[in-house]
Structure formats: structure tokens, C-alpha cells
Amino acid sequence: MKTPGKVLAAQVARIQDSSIFDIRSENLPTWCPGCGYFGIHQGLNSAIQRLGLPHHKTVIVSGIGCAGRYPFFSHTYGLHTVHGRALPVATGVKLANPEMTVFAVGGDGDGLGIGGGHLPHISRRNVDVNYLLFDNSIYGLTKGQPSPSSPIGFKTKASPQGNADAPLNATLLALSYGASFVARLFAGDPEGITEALAEGIRHKGFSFFHLYTTCVTFDKEFKTWDHLKEWVHPLPENHDSSNLKQAIHEAMDDLFSVGILYRRTE
């Protein structure tokens, strides 16, 4: 059934009169149709708007990969840096201008592969940066190689014999390194992303967001939408986010529970 023209016109007018797109740049996202990054984009945009963060006091730093394009799509300051170096550049931005709200974004290859050596140090220093790790367990921009979070046996066109290496658990790494705020989230739940980001942004210290997402182009067997929707579920109701040991056990024992696992309160 087609929507009447008058109804569509009213909806367009309402959107134009709102501030919903103020955070978006004039550059439309160029990710593949169906990519989970659109949900993450919506979640971060909504968090920035909900908290009323001034756009001229917000900066988004990216590395290389599909997530590397992110700063072009937001009406904030942005830095598109080199592969795996989003975190040290974000650290420099925050130290140079502490009044800025700083986000770093990157994929699992960018953040756990070539850039993996930076996560422990920004965690232990507790720099007030918000890091969003887009984890689709594949190198999407370079045509589908296994990444540091790909499971053993994972097959793609670039790995027809299956991945031979054990995957990294990004949530567990962040907790082990001493990150003071850690959340695991799902790209198919933009509102859940918004709520967790709002909490993490208000938190003073390093905030790590492990975002499960999918690569609809190169992954047809592991982190598909159908699988992720089946696997992800909320943290237990009795989960104590102030208890680091409990958070570590949860990250180890249940790979697909989502929510705020840990926040340091002292």
C-alpha cells in the first residue's frame, strides 16, 4: 500500500524542522547496503544529539578500513589517520585540547591487528577518549581476509581453507588492560548503542565500546544478521557493572551478552 503524498510531505516537513540531521554532514555514507555500520552511525549521532554536545567541540578520529570513512559523514571535526593509529592520535587531540569530546572509531583489523598495541596503553593511562571498535570479524575493505577476531575455520574467498588462528576477545582485552568503562553492543540495536554511549561519554576516563556488526558483502556464514540476532542477548539482570571480576567472567563465559559490563566508580 502506497503512502499518500500528503502524509509523506508532512513527514518530510517534520524532519526538516527538527534537528535530527544536524549532526550529519552533506556526505552520505558509502557503506554497502545492509551494513551494520549504519546502525552504529545512528547510535552515535543520537548520543551526540541527546547529550547536546557542541559539534565544534567534538572530534572523531579514524584509521583505515570501512570505518575509516566515518569522519566524512559527521558534522564535527574529524581526522582520517593511518592504519591502526586512531588511538594515539585521539590521545594527542585530547591532551592538546581537553575541552574536546573525542571519539576514536575503527574496525577489528585496524584496532586488534596493526593497532592492537595501542589499546593497553590508552587503557592503563585512562585517557578520556571514547573508542568504538566496529567488530565484523573480517577485513571488509580489502576483500574479505580473516581478521584477529575471526573464528577458527572461518572460510571466505580470501581464506578458502579456513582461518587457522584463534580469535581475540576484544571485550576481555579491554577489561584486562584496565579500561575504566567497557560495553559490548549490537549494531542492530541503535537505541541500545545510544544509551550505552551516553553513559560512556559522561564517564571521565577511557570508554571502550565493542560493537558486534556484520559484513553483508564478504561474510555469508559467521556474523550474519540472522546469526547475530539469534546470538546476542542482554546481560543478566543481576550483573554488577562495578565488579571487575564479574565483568571479566562474563566476557569469558558468554561472548554475546550485550550491555555495560564494567564501569569504574571510584
CSV table of C-alpha atoms in Angstrom, one decimal:
chain,number,residue,atom,x,y,z
A,1,MET,CA,0.0,0.0,0.0
A,2,LYS,CA,1.5,3.4,-1.0
A,3,THR,CA,1.7,6.2,1.5
A,4,PRO,CA,-0.3,9.2,0.4
A,5,GLY,CA,1.7,12.2,-0.9
A,6,LYS,CA,0.3,14.5,1.8
A,7,VAL,CA,1.4,12.1,4.5
A,8,LEU,CA,4.9,11.9,3.0
A,9,ALA,CA,5.1,15.7,2.7
A,10,ALA,CA,4.1,16.1,6.3
A,11,GLN,CA,6.8,13.6,7.4
A,12,VAL,CA,9.5,15.4,5.3
A,13,ALA,CA,8.5,18.8,6.7
A,14,ARG,CA,8.6,17.4,10.3
A,15,ILE,CA,12.1,16.0,9.7
A,16,GLN,CA,13.3,19.3,8.1
A,17,ASP,CA,12.0,21.3,11.1
A,18,SER,CA,13.8,19.0,13.6
A,19,SER,CA,17.5,18.8,14.4
A,20,ILE,CA,17.7,15.1,13.6
A,21,PHE,CA,20.1,15.6,10.7
A,22,ASP,CA,22.2,18.4,12.2
A,23,ILE,CA,24.9,16.0,13.2
A,24,ARG,CA,25.2,14.5,9.7
A,25,SER,CA,27.4,16.1,7.1
A,26,GLU,CA,26.4,16.6,3.5
A,27,ASN,CA,28.3,13.5,2.5
A,28,LEU,CA,26.1,10.4,2.5
A,29,PRO,CA,27.6,7.2,4.0
A,30,THR,CA,29.1,5.0,1.3
A,31,TRP,CA,28.9,1.6,3.2
A,32,CYS,CA,27.3,-1.3,1.5
A,33,PRO,CA,23.5,-1.5,1.7
A,34,GLY,CA,22.7,-3.5,4.7
A,35,CYS,CA,26.0,-2.9,6.5
A,36,GLY,CA,25.8,-2.8,10.3
A,37,TYR,CA,27.8,0.4,10.4
A,38,PHE,CA,24.6,2.4,9.6
A,39,GLY,CA,23.1,1.3,12.9
A,40,ILE,CA,26.3,2.3,14.7
A,41,HIS,CA,26.3,5.7,12.9
A,42,GLN,CA,22.7,6.3,14.0
A,43,GLY,CA,23.5,5.3,17.6
A,44,LEU,CA,26.5,7.7,17.9
A,45,ASN,CA,24.6,10.5,16.2
A,46,SER,CA,21.7,10.2,18.6
A,47,ALA,CA,24.1,10.1,21.6
A,48,ILE,CA,25.8,13.3,20.5
A,49,GLN,CA,22.4,15.0,19.9
A,50,ARG,CA,20.9,13.6,23.2
A,51,LEU,CA,23.8,15.0,25.3
A,52,GLY,CA,23.8,18.3,23.4
A,53,LEU,CA,27.5,18.0,22.6
A,54,PRO,CA,28.6,21.1,20.7
A,55,HIS,CA,29.7,20.0,17.2
A,56,HIS,CA,32.6,22.4,17.2
A,57,LYS,CA,33.9,20.7,20.4
A,58,THR,CA,33.6,17.2,19.1
A,59,VAL,CA,36.1,15.3,17.1
A,60,ILE,CA,36.0,11.8,15.5
A,61,VAL,CA,39.3,10.1,14.7
A,62,SER,CA,39.5,7.1,12.4
A,63,GLY,CA,42.1,4.8,11.0
A,64,ILE,CA,41.9,2.8,7.7
A,65,GLY,CA,39.2,0.4,6.7
A,66,CYS,CA,35.4,0.7,6.2
A,67,ALA,CA,35.2,2.5,9.5
A,68,GLY,CA,37.9,4.9,8.4
A,69,ARG,CA,35.4,6.8,6.3
A,70,TYR,CA,33.3,7.7,9.3
A,71,PRO,CA,34.5,11.3,10.0
A,72,PHE,CA,33.4,12.3,6.5
A,73,PHE,CA,29.8,11.6,7.4
A,74,SER,CA,29.6,13.6,10.6
A,75,HIS,CA,29.2,17.4,11.1
A,76,THR,CA,32.0,17.5,13.6
A,77,TYR,CA,35.7,17.9,13.5
A,78,GLY,CA,37.4,14.7,12.1
A,79,LEU,CA,40.8,13.2,11.4
A,80,HIS,CA,41.3,10.3,9.0
A,81,THR,CA,44.6,8.9,10.1
A,82,VAL,CA,46.8,6.0,9.1
A,83,HIS,CA,46.1,2.3,9.7
A,84,GLY,CA,45.9,1.3,13.3
A,85,ARG,CA,46.8,4.8,14.7
A,86,ALA,CA,43.4,6.2,15.7
A,87,LEU,CA,44.1,5.8,19.4
A,88,PRO,CA,47.4,7.6,19.7
A,89,VAL,CA,46.1,10.4,17.5
A,90,ALA,CA,42.9,10.6,19.6
A,91,THR,CA,45.1,10.7,22.7
A,92,GLY,CA,47.1,13.6,21.3
A,93,VAL,CA,43.8,15.5,20.5
A,94,LYS,CA,42.5,15.1,24.0
A,95,LEU,CA,45.8,16.2,25.6
A,96,ALA,CA,46.1,19.2,23.3
A,97,ASN,CA,42.5,20.3,23.9
A,98,PRO,CA,40.9,18.7,27.0
A,99,GLU,CA,37.6,20.5,26.3
A,100,MET,CA,37.0,18.4,23.2
A,101,THR,CA,34.8,15.3,23.4
A,102,VAL,CA,37.0,12.8,21.5
A,103,PHE,CA,35.8,9.6,19.7
A,104,ALA,CA,38.0,7.1,18.0
A,105,VAL,CA,36.5,4.6,15.6
A,106,GLY,CA,37.9,1.6,13.8
A,107,GLY,CA,37.4,-1.9,12.7
A,108,ASP,CA,38.6,-5.1,14.3
A,109,GLY,CA,41.5,-5.3,11.8
A,110,ASP,CA,42.5,-1.7,12.5
A,111,GLY,CA,42.2,-1.9,16.2
A,112,LEU,CA,43.2,-5.5,17.1
A,113,GLY,CA,45.7,-6.2,14.3
A,114,ILE,CA,48.1,-3.4,13.3
A,115,GLY,CA,46.8,-1.1,16.0
A,116,GLY,CA,46.5,-3.7,18.8
A,117,GLY,CA,49.5,-2.4,20.7
A,118,HIS,CA,47.8,0.9,21.5
A,119,LEU,CA,44.8,-0.5,23.4
A,120,PRO,CA,46.7,-1.5,26.5
A,121,HIS,CA,48.3,1.9,26.9
A,122,ILE,CA,45.3,4.1,26.4
A,123,SER,CA,43.5,1.8,28.9
A,124,ARG,CA,46.1,1.9,31.6
A,125,ARG,CA,46.5,5.7,31.2
A,126,ASN,CA,42.7,6.1,31.4
A,127,VAL,CA,42.7,8.9,28.8
A,128,ASP,CA,39.2,10.4,28.4
A,129,VAL,CA,38.6,9.1,24.9
A,130,ASN,CA,35.6,7.1,23.7
A,131,TYR,CA,36.7,4.2,21.5
A,132,LEU,CA,34.2,2.4,19.2
A,133,LEU,CA,35.5,-0.9,17.9
A,134,PHE,CA,33.4,-2.0,14.9
A,135,ASP,CA,33.8,-5.8,15.0
A,136,ASN,CA,32.6,-7.7,12.0
A,137,SER,CA,35.4,-10.3,12.2
A,138,ILE,CA,36.7,-9.6,8.7
A,139,TYR,CA,38.8,-7.2,6.6
A,140,GLY,CA,35.9,-5.8,4.6
A,141,LEU,CA,37.6,-3.0,2.7
A,142,THR,CA,40.4,-5.3,1.4
A,143,LYS,CA,38.0,-8.0,0.1
A,144,GLY,CA,37.4,-10.4,3.0
A,145,GLN,CA,40.5,-11.7,4.7
A,146,PRO,CA,40.2,-13.2,8.2
A,147,SER,CA,40.8,-10.7,10.9
A,148,PRO,CA,42.1,-11.0,14.5
A,149,SER,CA,38.6,-11.7,15.7
A,150,SER,CA,37.6,-14.3,13.0
A,151,PRO,CA,36.9,-17.8,14.4
A,152,ILE,CA,38.9,-20.9,13.7
A,153,GLY,CA,37.8,-22.5,10.4
A,154,PHE,CA,36.1,-19.3,9.1
A,155,LYS,CA,36.1,-19.5,5.3
A,156,THR,CA,35.9,-16.7,2.8
A,157,LYS,CA,37.1,-16.2,-0.8
A,158,ALA,CA,40.3,-15.0,0.7
A,159,SER,CA,40.6,-18.0,3.1
A,160,PRO,CA,39.2,-21.0,1.3
A,161,GLN,CA,40.9,-23.4,3.6
A,162,GLY,CA,39.5,-21.7,6.7
A,163,ASN,CA,41.1,-19.5,9.3
A,164,ALA,CA,43.8,-21.3,11.4
A,165,ASP,CA,44.3,-18.8,14.2
A,166,ALA,CA,42.4,-18.4,17.4
A,167,PRO,CA,40.3,-15.2,17.7
A,168,LEU,CA,40.9,-12.4,20.1
A,169,ASN,CA,38.2,-11.4,22.6
A,170,ALA,CA,38.2,-7.6,22.4
A,171,THR,CA,35.9,-7.1,25.4
A,172,LEU,CA,38.2,-9.3,27.6
A,173,LEU,CA,41.3,-7.5,26.3
A,174,ALA,CA,39.9,-4.0,27.3
A,175,LEU,CA,38.9,-5.3,30.8
A,176,SER,CA,42.3,-7.0,31.3
A,177,TYR,CA,44.2,-3.8,30.3
A,178,GLY,CA,42.3,-1.7,32.8
A,179,ALA,CA,39.7,0.2,30.7
A,180,SER,CA,37.5,2.1,33.2
A,181,PHE,CA,34.3,1.7,31.1
A,182,VAL,CA,33.5,-1.3,28.9
A,183,ALA,CA,30.3,-2.0,27.0
A,184,ARG,CA,29.5,-4.7,24.4
A,185,LEU,CA,26.8,-3.8,22.0
A,186,PHE,CA,25.0,-4.8,18.8
A,187,ALA,CA,24.7,-2.8,15.6
A,188,GLY,CA,21.2,-4.0,15.2
A,189,ASP,CA,20.1,-2.0,18.3
A,190,PRO,CA,20.9,1.7,17.7
A,191,GLU,CA,18.9,2.7,20.7
A,192,GLY,CA,20.9,0.4,22.9
A,193,ILE,CA,24.1,1.9,21.4
A,194,THR,CA,22.8,5.4,22.1
A,195,GLU,CA,22.1,4.7,25.8
A,196,ALA,CA,25.5,3.0,26.4
A,197,LEU,CA,27.4,5.7,24.6
A,198,ALA,CA,25.6,8.4,26.6
A,199,GLU,CA,26.8,6.7,29.8
A,200,GLY,CA,30.3,6.2,28.5
A,201,ILE,CA,30.6,9.8,27.2
A,202,ARG,CA,29.6,11.1,30.6
A,203,HIS,CA,32.2,8.8,32.2
A,204,LYS,CA,35.5,10.5,32.9
A,205,GLY,CA,38.2,8.2,31.6
A,206,PHE,CA,38.7,5.7,28.8
A,207,SER,CA,35.5,4.2,27.5
A,208,PHE,CA,35.6,1.1,25.3
A,209,PHE,CA,32.6,0.1,23.1
A,210,HIS,CA,32.9,-3.4,21.5
A,211,LEU,CA,30.3,-3.3,18.7
A,212,TYR,CA,29.2,-6.5,17.1
A,213,THR,CA,28.3,-5.9,13.5
A,214,THR,CA,28.2,-7.7,10.1
A,215,CYS,CA,29.8,-7.6,6.7
A,216,VAL,CA,27.0,-8.4,4.3
A,217,THR,CA,29.3,-8.5,1.3
A,218,PHE,CA,32.1,-10.9,2.4
A,219,ASP,CA,30.7,-12.8,5.4
A,220,LYS,CA,28.0,-15.3,4.5
A,221,GLU,CA,28.4,-17.8,7.3
A,222,PHE,CA,29.5,-16.3,10.6
A,223,LYS,CA,28.3,-12.8,11.8
A,224,THR,CA,25.3,-12.6,9.5
A,225,TRP,CA,22.3,-10.6,10.6
A,226,ASP,CA,20.3,-13.8,11.2
A,227,HIS,CA,23.1,-15.3,13.4
A,228,LEU,CA,23.7,-12.1,15.4
A,229,LYS,CA,20.0,-11.6,16.1
A,230,GLU,CA,19.8,-15.1,17.4
A,231,TRP,CA,23.0,-14.9,19.5
A,232,VAL,CA,23.0,-11.5,21.2
A,233,HIS,CA,21.1,-11.1,24.4
A,234,PRO,CA,21.1,-8.7,27.4
A,235,LEU,CA,23.4,-9.1,30.3
A,236,PRO,CA,21.9,-10.9,33.3
A,237,GLU,CA,19.7,-8.7,35.3
A,238,ASN,CA,21.9,-9.3,38.4
A,239,HIS,CA,25.1,-8.3,36.6
A,240,ASP,CA,27.1,-5.8,38.8
A,241,SER,CA,28.8,-3.4,36.4
A,242,SER,CA,31.0,-2.1,39.3
A,243,ASN,CA,32.5,-5.6,39.8
A,244,LEU,CA,35.6,-6.1,37.6
A,245,LYS,CA,36.0,-9.8,38.3
A,246,GLN,CA,32.3,-10.4,37.4
A,247,ALA,CA,32.7,-8.4,34.2
A,248,ILE,CA,35.8,-10.5,33.3
A,249,HIS,CA,34.0,-13.8,33.9
A,250,GLU,CA,31.0,-12.6,31.9
A,251,ALA,CA,33.3,-11.6,29.0
A,252,MET,CA,34.9,-15.0,29.1
A,253,ASP,CA,31.9,-17.2,29.7
A,254,ASP,CA,29.3,-15.5,27.4
A,255,LEU,CA,30.6,-14.0,24.2
A,256,PHE,CA,27.3,-12.5,23.1
A,257,SER,CA,25.8,-10.8,26.2
A,258,VAL,CA,25.4,-7.1,25.5
A,259,GLY,CA,25.2,-4.1,27.7
A,260,ILE,CA,27.5,-2.2,30.1
A,261,LEU,CA,29.8,-4.8,31.5
A,262,TYR,CA,32.0,-2.6,33.7
A,263,ARG,CA,32.4,1.0,34.9
A,264,ARG,CA,34.9,2.0,37.5
A,265,THR,CA,33.1,4.1,40.1
A,266,GLU,CA,36.0,5.3,42.4
